[in-house]
Amino acid sequence: MIEPLGSSVLELLNREELLVDSAGLAEALEQWGLGPDRPLGDADHTTLRDLRALLRRLAESVATRGTLSPAELGEFNALIAPVPMRSQLVALPNGGYLIDLEPLSEDCIERAARELAGEFGSMLRRSFPPRLKLCDGCAAVFWDGTRSRTRRWCDGRTCGNRARVRKDRGRAG
């Protein structure tokens, strides 16, 4: 199974409650390795709410249509264009190499937004046909790492089990 690059962006897409208060947002950013270097304000919340709304809409487009429209692609490119990047080749501990792209910005929220958007773009780049899907049970965005790309639920033990129980009860009643 191929694991997603963007587990932090998937968490942002599926957990709107992260953007409710500064403490929760700062904790999430810290967990994702994007910790803020200053107290977060209302403008920071607005920036990340807008980012989440755009990326969620783009994820839904990819999951339902398999592609982004030219207008959506333009919106995404406008989002990632303003923050320059520094790239470097990095040796991985288990062998091999990786091109590391680091956003260059003085503002921690600009860097975080660019990094999260970059993760989203990397997920799209790695998956054609698309592996980004919406759960049939709860509409969460998830990465389908199965070989056949036929996964339907974010979690088979919760959403999948609920769907199977509903189907079984429908047959019995």
Tab-separated table of C-alpha atoms in Angstrom:
chain	number	residue	atom	x	y	z
A	1	MET	CA	0.000	0.000	0.000
A	2	ILE	CA	1.336	3.425	-0.928
A	3	GLU	CA	1.117	5.852	1.992
A	4	PRO	CA	0.237	9.492	1.424
A	5	LEU	CA	2.852	12.191	1.579
A	6	GLY	CA	0.401	14.706	2.977
A	7	SER	CA	-0.965	13.253	6.187
A	8	SER	CA	-0.924	16.733	7.761
A	9	VAL	CA	-2.914	18.246	4.890
A	10	LEU	CA	-5.400	15.351	5.099
A	11	GLU	CA	-5.802	16.095	8.797
A	12	LEU	CA	-6.401	19.776	8.003
A	13	LEU	CA	-9.004	18.853	5.371
A	14	ASN	CA	-10.885	16.518	7.701
A	15	ARG	CA	-10.651	18.335	11.035
A	16	GLU	CA	-12.191	21.786	10.803
A	17	GLU	CA	-12.113	21.984	14.603
A	18	LEU	CA	-8.337	22.544	14.406
A	19	LEU	CA	-9.073	26.084	13.267
A	20	VAL	CA	-11.387	27.006	16.156
A	21	ASP	CA	-8.872	28.376	18.648
A	22	SER	CA	-5.259	29.504	18.669
A	23	ALA	CA	-4.080	26.824	21.092
A	24	GLY	CA	-5.444	23.945	18.990
A	25	LEU	CA	-4.124	25.462	15.775
A	26	ALA	CA	-0.672	26.087	17.256
A	27	GLU	CA	-0.579	22.509	18.573
A	28	ALA	CA	-1.534	21.078	15.171
A	29	LEU	CA	1.071	23.212	13.376
A	30	GLU	CA	3.696	22.101	15.895
A	31	GLN	CA	2.736	18.438	15.400
A	32	TRP	CA	3.113	18.859	11.635
A	33	GLY	CA	6.576	20.395	12.028
A	34	LEU	CA	5.269	23.857	11.098
A	35	GLY	CA	5.227	25.355	14.587
A	36	PRO	CA	4.500	29.067	14.764
A	37	ASP	CA	7.221	31.373	16.048
A	38	ARG	CA	4.729	33.905	17.397
A	39	PRO	CA	1.249	34.029	18.928
A	40	LEU	CA	-1.471	33.407	16.355
A	41	GLY	CA	-4.086	36.046	15.592
A	42	ASP	CA	-7.405	36.303	13.792
A	43	ALA	CA	-5.724	36.956	10.427
A	44	ASP	CA	-3.777	33.687	10.795
A	45	HIS	CA	-6.988	31.758	11.438
A	46	THR	CA	-8.593	33.408	8.403
A	47	THR	CA	-5.613	32.523	6.196
A	48	LEU	CA	-5.694	28.873	7.235
A	49	ARG	CA	-9.513	28.658	7.059
A	50	ASP	CA	-9.367	30.011	3.502
A	51	LEU	CA	-6.583	27.537	2.673
A	52	ARG	CA	-8.630	24.664	4.091
A	53	ALA	CA	-11.742	25.744	2.166
A	54	LEU	CA	-9.840	25.943	-1.129
A	55	LEU	CA	-7.975	22.651	-0.667
A	56	ARG	CA	-11.158	20.887	0.454
A	57	ARG	CA	-12.989	22.123	-2.651
A	58	LEU	CA	-10.085	21.011	-4.876
A	59	ALA	CA	-9.952	17.604	-3.167
A	60	GLU	CA	-13.677	17.141	-3.763
A	61	SER	CA	-13.196	18.030	-7.445
A	62	VAL	CA	-10.395	15.509	-7.851
A	63	ALA	CA	-12.351	12.835	-5.972
A	64	THR	CA	-15.525	13.306	-8.021
A	65	ARG	CA	-14.228	14.282	-11.477
A	66	GLY	CA	-10.690	12.903	-11.359
A	67	THR	CA	-9.161	16.236	-12.338
A	68	LEU	CA	-9.082	19.950	-11.626
A	69	SER	CA	-10.685	22.436	-13.999
A	70	PRO	CA	-8.395	25.082	-15.555
A	71	ALA	CA	-9.900	27.673	-13.171
A	72	GLU	CA	-9.226	25.453	-10.128
A	73	LEU	CA	-5.696	24.790	-11.307
A	74	GLY	CA	-5.233	28.563	-11.631
A	75	GLU	CA	-6.501	29.089	-8.070
A	76	PHE	CA	-4.057	26.507	-6.737
A	77	ASN	CA	-1.139	27.965	-8.692
A	78	ALA	CA	-2.007	31.453	-7.417
A	79	LEU	CA	-1.875	30.071	-3.887
A	80	ILE	CA	1.583	28.529	-4.187
A	81	ALA	CA	3.206	31.152	-6.433
A	82	PRO	CA	3.950	33.994	-3.963
A	83	VAL	CA	6.246	32.098	-1.567
A	84	PRO	CA	9.635	31.241	-3.082
A	85	MET	CA	11.231	27.851	-2.419
A	86	ARG	CA	14.767	26.647	-1.774
A	87	SER	CA	15.533	23.166	-3.028
A	88	GLN	CA	18.325	20.837	-2.004
A	89	LEU	CA	19.194	17.184	-2.475
A	90	VAL	CA	19.058	15.280	0.828
A	91	ALA	CA	20.402	11.783	1.544
A	92	LEU	CA	17.784	9.555	3.193
A	93	PRO	CA	18.803	7.475	6.245
A	94	ASN	CA	17.872	4.161	4.571
A	95	GLY	CA	19.573	5.038	1.296
A	96	GLY	CA	18.384	6.991	-1.684
A	97	TYR	CA	17.827	10.692	-2.091
A	98	LEU	CA	15.051	13.211	-1.895
A	99	ILE	CA	14.687	16.740	-3.236
A	100	ASP	CA	13.743	18.813	-0.197
A	101	LEU	CA	11.790	21.976	-0.956
A	102	GLU	CA	11.699	24.566	1.808
A	103	PRO	CA	9.415	27.602	1.672
A	104	LEU	CA	11.293	30.869	2.189
A	105	SER	CA	9.210	33.406	4.038
A	106	GLU	CA	9.579	35.550	7.122
A	107	ASP	CA	6.007	34.776	8.193
A	108	CYS	CA	5.344	31.407	9.862
A	109	ILE	CA	1.726	31.222	8.611
A	110	GLU	CA	2.794	31.925	5.002
A	111	ARG	CA	5.361	29.112	5.332
A	112	ALA	CA	2.770	26.767	6.880
A	113	ALA	CA	0.178	27.547	4.198
A	114	ARG	CA	2.755	27.010	1.420
A	115	GLU	CA	3.963	23.760	2.989
A	116	LEU	CA	0.416	22.385	3.372
A	117	ALA	CA	-0.474	23.435	-0.178
A	118	GLY	CA	2.760	21.846	-1.387
A	119	GLU	CA	1.830	18.566	0.309
A	120	PHE	CA	-1.539	18.684	-1.403
A	121	GLY	CA	0.126	19.294	-4.780
A	122	SER	CA	2.556	16.434	-4.150
A	123	MET	CA	-0.335	14.072	-3.434
A	124	LEU	CA	-1.953	15.046	-6.732
A	125	ARG	CA	1.347	14.663	-8.591
A	126	ARG	CA	1.876	11.156	-7.203
A	127	SER	CA	-1.542	9.838	-8.078
A	128	PHE	CA	-2.816	9.405	-11.569
A	129	PRO	CA	-5.423	8.020	-11.768
A	130	PRO	CA	-6.331	9.857	-8.569
A	131	ARG	CA	-5.932	8.212	-5.192
A	132	LEU	CA	-7.540	11.125	-3.357
A	133	LYS	CA	-11.121	10.125	-2.523
A	134	LEU	CA	-14.141	11.060	-0.427
A	135	CYS	CA	-15.431	8.524	2.095
A	136	ASP	CA	-18.820	7.052	1.149
A	137	GLY	CA	-19.770	7.162	4.832
A	138	CYS	CA	-18.635	10.506	6.253
A	139	ALA	CA	-17.261	12.449	3.234
A	140	ALA	CA	-13.771	12.661	4.764
A	141	VAL	CA	-10.931	13.074	2.277
A	142	PHE	CA	-8.623	10.053	2.286
A	143	TRP	CA	-5.750	8.552	0.311
A	144	ASP	CA	-6.616	5.263	-1.395
A	145	GLY	CA	-3.399	3.299	-1.178
A	146	THR	CA	-4.850	0.057	-2.501
A	147	ARG	CA	-3.440	-1.381	-5.689
A	148	SER	CA	-6.869	-1.484	-7.343
A	149	ARG	CA	-7.906	2.014	-6.147
A	150	THR	CA	-11.283	0.631	-5.035
A	151	ARG	CA	-11.331	1.682	-1.389
A	152	ARG	CA	-14.642	3.380	-0.488
A	153	TRP	CA	-14.294	4.383	3.163
A	154	CYS	CA	-11.819	6.401	5.191
A	155	ASP	CA	-11.797	3.531	7.691
A	156	GLY	CA	-13.316	0.095	7.102
A	157	ARG	CA	-13.802	-0.464	10.839
A	158	THR	CA	-15.988	2.611	11.335
A	159	CYS	CA	-17.568	3.976	8.149
A	160	GLY	CA	-17.261	0.671	6.305
A	161	ASN	CA	-18.776	-1.279	9.176
A	162	ARG	CA	-21.677	1.180	9.449
A	163	ALA	CA	-22.376	0.818	5.719
A	164	ARG	CA	-22.308	-2.980	5.937
A	165	VAL	CA	-24.678	-2.950	8.944
A	166	ARG	CA	-27.104	-0.603	7.091
A	167	LYS	CA	-27.015	-2.864	4.042
A	168	ASP	CA	-27.590	-5.979	6.148
A	169	ARG	CA	-30.485	-4.388	8.058
A	170	GLY	CA	-32.020	-3.291	4.743
A	171	ARG	CA	-32.046	-6.900	3.553
A	172	ALA	CA	-33.485	-8.197	6.842
A	173	GLY	CA	-36.294	-5.601	7.054
